[in-house]
Each structure stands twice: as C-alpha cells, then as structure tokens.
PDB file of C-alpha atoms in Angstrom:
ATOM      1  CA  UNK Z   1     -52.554   3.714 -28.197  1.00 57.00           C
ATOM      2  CA  UNK Z   2     -50.367   0.844 -29.880  1.00 57.00           C
ATOM      3  CA  UNK Z   3     -47.920   3.730 -31.090  1.00 58.00           C
ATOM      4  CA  UNK Z   4     -47.443   5.041 -27.611  1.00 57.00           C
ATOM      5  CA  UNK Z   5     -46.911   1.483 -26.183  1.00 56.00           C
ATOM      6  CA  UNK Z   6     -44.486   0.534 -28.666  1.00 54.00           C
ATOM      7  CA  UNK Z   7     -42.515   3.727 -28.216  1.00 58.00           C
ATOM      8  CA  UNK Z   8     -42.570   2.959 -24.800  1.00 57.00           C
ATOM      9  CA  UNK Z   9     -41.202  -0.525 -25.077  1.00 58.00           C
ATOM     10  CA  UNK Z  10     -38.448   0.389 -27.091  1.00 56.00           C
ATOM     11  CA  UNK Z  11     -37.442   3.395 -24.708  1.00 56.00           C
ATOM     12  CA  UNK Z  12     -37.180   0.683 -22.167  1.00 54.00           C
ATOM     13  CA  UNK Z  13     -35.370  -1.614 -24.156  1.00 54.00           C
ATOM     14  CA  UNK Z  14     -33.041   0.967 -25.015  1.00 50.00           C
ATOM     15  CA  UNK Z  15     -32.580   1.730 -21.476  1.00 47.00           C
ATOM     16  CA  UNK Z  16     -31.403  -1.392 -20.401  1.00 48.00           C
ATOM     17  CA  UNK Z  17     -28.973  -1.694 -23.417  1.00 47.00           C
ATOM     18  CA  UNK Z  18     -25.606   0.071 -21.308  1.00 45.00           C
ATOM     19  CA  UNK Z  19     -26.670  -1.974 -17.986  1.00 40.00           C
ATOM     20  CA  UNK Z  20     -25.671  -5.341 -19.122  1.00 42.00           C
ATOM     21  CA  UNK Z  21     -26.915  -7.900 -17.068  1.00 42.00           C
ATOM     22  CA  UNK Z  22     -23.188  -9.747 -16.480  1.00 39.00           C
ATOM     23  CA  UNK Z  23     -20.467  -8.500 -14.602  1.00 38.00           C
ATOM     24  CA  UNK Z  24     -17.996  -6.512 -16.087  1.00 41.00           C
ATOM     25  CA  UNK Z  25     -15.075  -7.680 -14.112  1.00 38.00           C
ATOM     26  CA  UNK Z  26     -13.441 -11.138 -14.714  1.00 34.00           C
ATOM     27  CA  UNK Z  27     -14.379 -13.391 -11.711  1.00 37.00           C
ATOM     28  CA  UNK Z  28     -11.556 -15.268 -12.519  1.00 38.00           C
ATOM     29  CA  UNK Z  29      -8.106 -13.726 -10.928  1.00 41.00           C
ATOM     30  CA  UNK Z  30      -5.109 -15.081 -13.078  1.00 39.00           C
ATOM     31  CA  UNK Z  31      -1.398 -14.553 -11.494  1.00 44.00           C
ATOM     32  CA  UNK Z  32       0.710 -12.044 -13.701  1.00 47.00           C
ATOM     33  CA  UNK Z  33       4.485 -11.573 -13.807  1.00 50.00           C
ATOM     34  CA  UNK Z  34       3.820  -8.466 -11.362  1.00 54.00           C
ATOM     35  CA  UNK Z  35       2.228 -10.252  -8.189  1.00 52.00           C
ATOM     36  CA  UNK Z  36       3.376 -13.229  -6.399  1.00 47.00           C
ATOM     37  CA  UNK Z  37       1.731 -17.116  -7.238  1.00 47.00           C
ATOM     38  CA  UNK Z  38       0.510 -17.472  -3.821  1.00 57.00           C
ATOM     39  CA  UNK Z  39      -0.622 -14.950  -1.545  1.00 63.00           C
ATOM     40  CA  UNK Z  40       1.246 -16.477   1.293  1.00 77.00           C
ATOM     41  CA  UNK Z  41       4.631 -15.252  -0.050  1.00 82.00           C
ATOM     42  CA  UNK Z  42       6.818 -13.719   2.685  1.00 86.00           C
ATOM     43  CA  UNK Z  43       8.584 -10.454   2.272  1.00 85.00           C
ATOM     44  CA  UNK Z  44      12.454 -10.959   2.179  1.00 87.00           C
ATOM     45  CA  UNK Z  45      15.220  -9.090   3.884  1.00 86.00           C
ATOM     46  CA  UNK Z  46      18.359  -8.260   1.968  1.00 85.00           C
ATOM     47  CA  UNK Z  47      19.561 -11.032   3.455  1.00 88.00           C
ATOM     48  CA  UNK Z  48      16.888 -13.707   2.317  1.00 89.00           C
ATOM     49  CA  UNK Z  49      15.473 -14.151   5.425  1.00 90.00           C
ATOM     50  CA  UNK Z  50      11.768 -13.682   6.181  1.00 90.00           C
ATOM     51  CA  UNK Z  51      10.967 -10.285   7.490  1.00 88.00           C
ATOM     52  CA  UNK Z  52       9.483 -10.291  10.912  1.00 89.00           C
ATOM     53  CA  UNK Z  53       6.442  -8.438  12.215  1.00 87.00           C
ATOM     54  CA  UNK Z  54       7.709  -6.114  15.134  1.00 87.00           C
ATOM     55  CA  UNK Z  55      11.401  -6.172  14.043  1.00 88.00           C
ATOM     56  CA  UNK Z  56      13.751  -3.141  13.131  1.00 90.00           C
ATOM     57  CA  UNK Z  57      14.683  -2.853   9.543  1.00 91.00           C
ATOM     58  CA  UNK Z  58      15.614  -0.387   7.439  1.00 90.00           C
ATOM     59  CA  UNK Z  59      14.251   0.475   4.009  1.00 88.00           C
ATOM     60  CA  UNK Z  60      16.958   1.245   1.367  1.00 86.00           C
ATOM     61  CA  UNK Z  61      16.940   1.217  -2.212  1.00 81.00           C
ATOM     62  CA  UNK Z  62      17.766  -1.896  -3.998  1.00 78.00           C
ATOM     63  CA  UNK Z  63      19.943  -0.363  -6.336  1.00 78.00           C
ATOM     64  CA  UNK Z  64      23.100   0.977  -4.854  1.00 75.00           C
ATOM     65  CA  UNK Z  65      24.757   4.181  -6.072  1.00 75.00           C
ATOM     66  CA  UNK Z  66      21.139   4.859  -8.075  1.00 74.00           C
ATOM     67  CA  UNK Z  67      21.268   8.047  -5.741  1.00 71.00           C
ATOM     68  CA  UNK Z  68      19.137   7.261  -2.842  1.00 79.00           C
ATOM     69  CA  UNK Z  69      19.978   5.969   0.520  1.00 86.00           C
ATOM     70  CA  UNK Z  70      16.791   5.081   2.957  1.00 89.00           C
ATOM     71  CA  UNK Z  71      13.494   6.140   3.928  1.00 88.00           C
ATOM     72  CA  UNK Z  72      13.376   9.195   6.942  1.00 87.00           C
ATOM     73  CA  UNK Z  73      10.861  10.903   8.545  1.00 84.00           C
ATOM     74  CA  UNK Z  74      11.711  14.725   7.735  1.00 83.00           C
ATOM     75  CA  UNK Z  75      10.145  18.070   8.605  1.00 80.00           C
ATOM     76  CA  UNK Z  76       9.686  19.857   5.466  1.00 83.00           C
ATOM     77  CA  UNK Z  77       6.803  21.586   6.108  1.00 77.00           C
ATOM     78  CA  UNK Z  78       7.650  25.208   8.184  1.00 75.00           C
ATOM     79  CA  UNK Z  79       4.332  25.635   9.522  1.00 80.00           C
ATOM     80  CA  UNK Z  80       4.003  22.163  11.628  1.00 78.00           C
ATOM     81  CA  UNK Z  81       5.898  21.600  14.598  1.00 81.00           C
ATOM     82  CA  UNK Z  82       6.263  17.814  13.856  1.00 81.00           C
ATOM     83  CA  UNK Z  83       7.922  15.943  11.222  1.00 80.00           C
ATOM     84  CA  UNK Z  84       5.433  14.397   8.808  1.00 77.00           C
ATOM     85  CA  UNK Z  85       7.277  13.785   5.557  1.00 81.00           C
ATOM     86  CA  UNK Z  86       8.679  10.512   4.541  1.00 84.00           C
ATOM     87  CA  UNK Z  87      11.550  11.144   2.272  1.00 85.00           C
ATOM     88  CA  UNK Z  88      14.306   8.982   0.451  1.00 88.00           C
ATOM     89  CA  UNK Z  89      17.872  10.038   2.150  1.00 88.00           C
ATOM     90  CA  UNK Z  90      19.970  11.690  -0.867  1.00 86.00           C
ATOM     91  CA  UNK Z  91      23.139   9.561   0.321  1.00 85.00           C
ATOM     92  CA  UNK Z  92      23.628   6.224  -0.585  1.00 86.00           C
ATOM     93  CA  UNK Z  93      25.246   5.646   2.687  1.00 87.00           C
ATOM     94  CA  UNK Z  94      22.659   6.847   4.944  1.00 89.00           C
ATOM     95  CA  UNK Z  95      20.505   3.823   5.850  1.00 90.00           C
ATOM     96  CA  UNK Z  96      17.610   6.052   7.244  1.00 90.00           C
ATOM     97  CA  UNK Z  97      15.724   5.652  10.256  1.00 90.00           C
ATOM     98  CA  UNK Z  98      15.042   2.270  11.901  1.00 91.00           C
ATOM     99  CA  UNK Z  99      11.126   0.990  11.082  1.00 90.00           C
ATOM    100  CA  UNK Z 100       9.060  -1.289  12.844  1.00 89.00           C
ATOM    101  CA  UNK Z 101       6.441  -3.088  10.242  1.00 86.00           C
ATOM    102  CA  UNK Z 102       3.115  -4.248  11.558  1.00 82.00           C
ATOM    103  CA  UNK Z 103       1.058  -6.318   9.074  1.00 75.00           C
ATOM    104  CA  UNK Z 104      -2.946  -5.576   8.886  1.00 69.00           C
ATOM    105  CA  UNK Z 105      -3.970  -9.065   9.457  1.00 61.00           C
ATOM    106  CA  UNK Z 106      -6.924 -10.656  10.779  1.00 57.00           C
ATOM    107  CA  UNK Z 107      -4.270 -13.153  12.724  1.00 64.00           C
ATOM    108  CA  UNK Z 108      -2.954 -10.620  15.620  1.00 66.00           C
ATOM    109  CA  UNK Z 109      -0.271 -13.299  16.201  1.00 72.00           C
ATOM    110  CA  UNK Z 110       1.261 -13.414  12.872  1.00 74.00           C
ATOM    111  CA  UNK Z 111       4.999 -13.148  12.986  1.00 82.00           C
ATOM    112  CA  UNK Z 112       5.676 -13.008   9.072  1.00 82.00           C
ATOM    113  CA  UNK Z 113       4.854 -10.137   7.213  1.00 82.00           C
ATOM    114  CA  UNK Z 114       3.467 -11.356   3.754  1.00 80.00           C
ATOM    115  CA  UNK Z 115       3.293  -9.237   0.176  1.00 77.00           C
ATOM    116  CA  UNK Z 116      -0.263  -9.968   0.221  1.00 74.00           C
ATOM    117  CA  UNK Z 117      -1.274  -7.760   3.393  1.00 75.00           C
ATOM    118  CA  UNK Z 118      -1.545  -4.136   3.958  1.00 77.00           C
ATOM    119  CA  UNK Z 119       1.398  -2.923   6.041  1.00 79.00           C
ATOM    120  CA  UNK Z 120       1.772  -0.379   8.830  1.00 80.00           C
ATOM    121  CA  UNK Z 121       5.077   1.353   9.747  1.00 84.00           C
ATOM    122  CA  UNK Z 122       6.580   3.010  12.539  1.00 85.00           C
ATOM    123  CA  UNK Z 123       9.617   4.961  12.560  1.00 86.00           C
ATOM    124  CA  UNK Z 124      11.665   4.409  15.770  1.00 86.00           C
ATOM    125  CA  UNK Z 125      12.994   8.109  16.339  1.00 82.00           C
ATOM    126  CA  UNK Z 126      12.997  10.021  19.151  1.00 77.00           C
ATOM    127  CA  UNK Z 127      10.324  12.444  19.281  1.00 78.00           C
ATOM    128  CA  UNK Z 128       8.506  14.506  21.553  1.00 74.00           C
ATOM    129  CA  UNK Z 129       4.737  13.730  23.376  1.00 77.00           C
ATOM    130  CA  UNK Z 130       2.986  16.238  20.731  1.00 74.00           C
ATOM    131  CA  UNK Z 131       4.492  14.542  17.730  1.00 77.00           C
ATOM    132  CA  UNK Z 132       4.322  11.118  18.678  1.00 72.00           C
ATOM    133  CA  UNK Z 133       1.237  10.213  16.518  1.00 70.00           C
ATOM    134  CA  UNK Z 134       3.084  11.610  13.458  1.00 68.00           C
ATOM    135  CA  UNK Z 135       5.708   8.310  13.440  1.00 73.00           C
ATOM    136  CA  UNK Z 136       3.045   6.002  11.786  1.00 75.00           C
ATOM    137  CA  UNK Z 137       3.024   5.695   8.224  1.00 71.00           C
ATOM    138  CA  UNK Z 138       0.373   3.013   6.294  1.00 66.00           C
ATOM    139  CA  UNK Z 139      -0.299   1.721   3.063  1.00 63.00           C
ATOM    140  CA  UNK Z 140      -3.517   0.524   2.307  1.00 60.00           C
ATOM    141  CA  UNK Z 141      -5.099  -0.554  -1.309  1.00 59.00           C
ATOM    142  CA  UNK Z 142      -6.679   2.702  -3.493  1.00 62.00           C
ATOM    143  CA  UNK Z 143      -9.628   1.605  -5.141  1.00 67.00           C
ATOM    144  CA  UNK Z 144      -9.671   4.900  -7.232  1.00 66.00           C
ATOM    145  CA  UNK Z 145      -6.267   3.809  -8.310  1.00 60.00           C
ATOM    146  CA  UNK Z 146      -6.446   0.337  -8.439  1.00 55.00           C
TER     147      UNK Z 146
END
C-alpha cells in the first residue's frame, strides 16, 4: 500500500510540473520602439495635423517612388458582382479612393483617431445597392498572430 501511495504521489507531483502556478505572461508592459509612448498618441496626416474621425483621407505610400500609390477598392474576383479587394495602386500618382476612418472607441463622440484604437475604414465610392456593404474594411487585433 505504501508503494502505491508513493507512486500516486509521485505521479501527481509530476503532473503539476508543466502547469506552473504563476502566469507565463509579464504583467508589466514596457514601451518599445515599435509602439507609441502613450496610448493617447493621435495619428497624424501628411501635413502633421491630427486625423479626424469622419474626415475623408487618401491612404498612400509614405515613400514616394516606391512603386505604389494609394489604396483602392478593386474587383479581382470574377465570380463576385461587387468589388471586395483592397489593393495598392501601382501608380505613384494615383491617390486611390477616398476613405473615411472611424475609430472603434468607447466614446462615440471621439473626434481624433488614436494609434492605440482599432479602426474601421469606409471607401467613399459610388456603388450599387447590392454592394453597399462591401465598402467597409476594418482592422482588429488577431490574438493568434499577436
């Protein structure tokens, strides 16, 4: 009986080893060079002005001459009746389609777009009634990729 109890105790002790009681994640978040120092940092446009929620903007490459223009809503799928692909225009002189940015914040009255919030983008282009829902594009956190 003592041998069985000792074996059971040893087996249960080994079971606990891969399951630490402490968290594997560091509860202290330190700023890095890849993130803003403050979560309240506003996104700035090409002129250095704060990007305003609800305003029309063109999203273009930060490097002129790199072989890419602005973002455009395109129709690449021949099976679909609606444009549903976001592409970068191959022409540097093409600003793309105008886009309205709406931050997903707890405060619906927020007027400034912050770098720390998730965004919804709406292409301001003419479309038919069937495709009206295909002009929205969003960015969210993907926990699988970090």
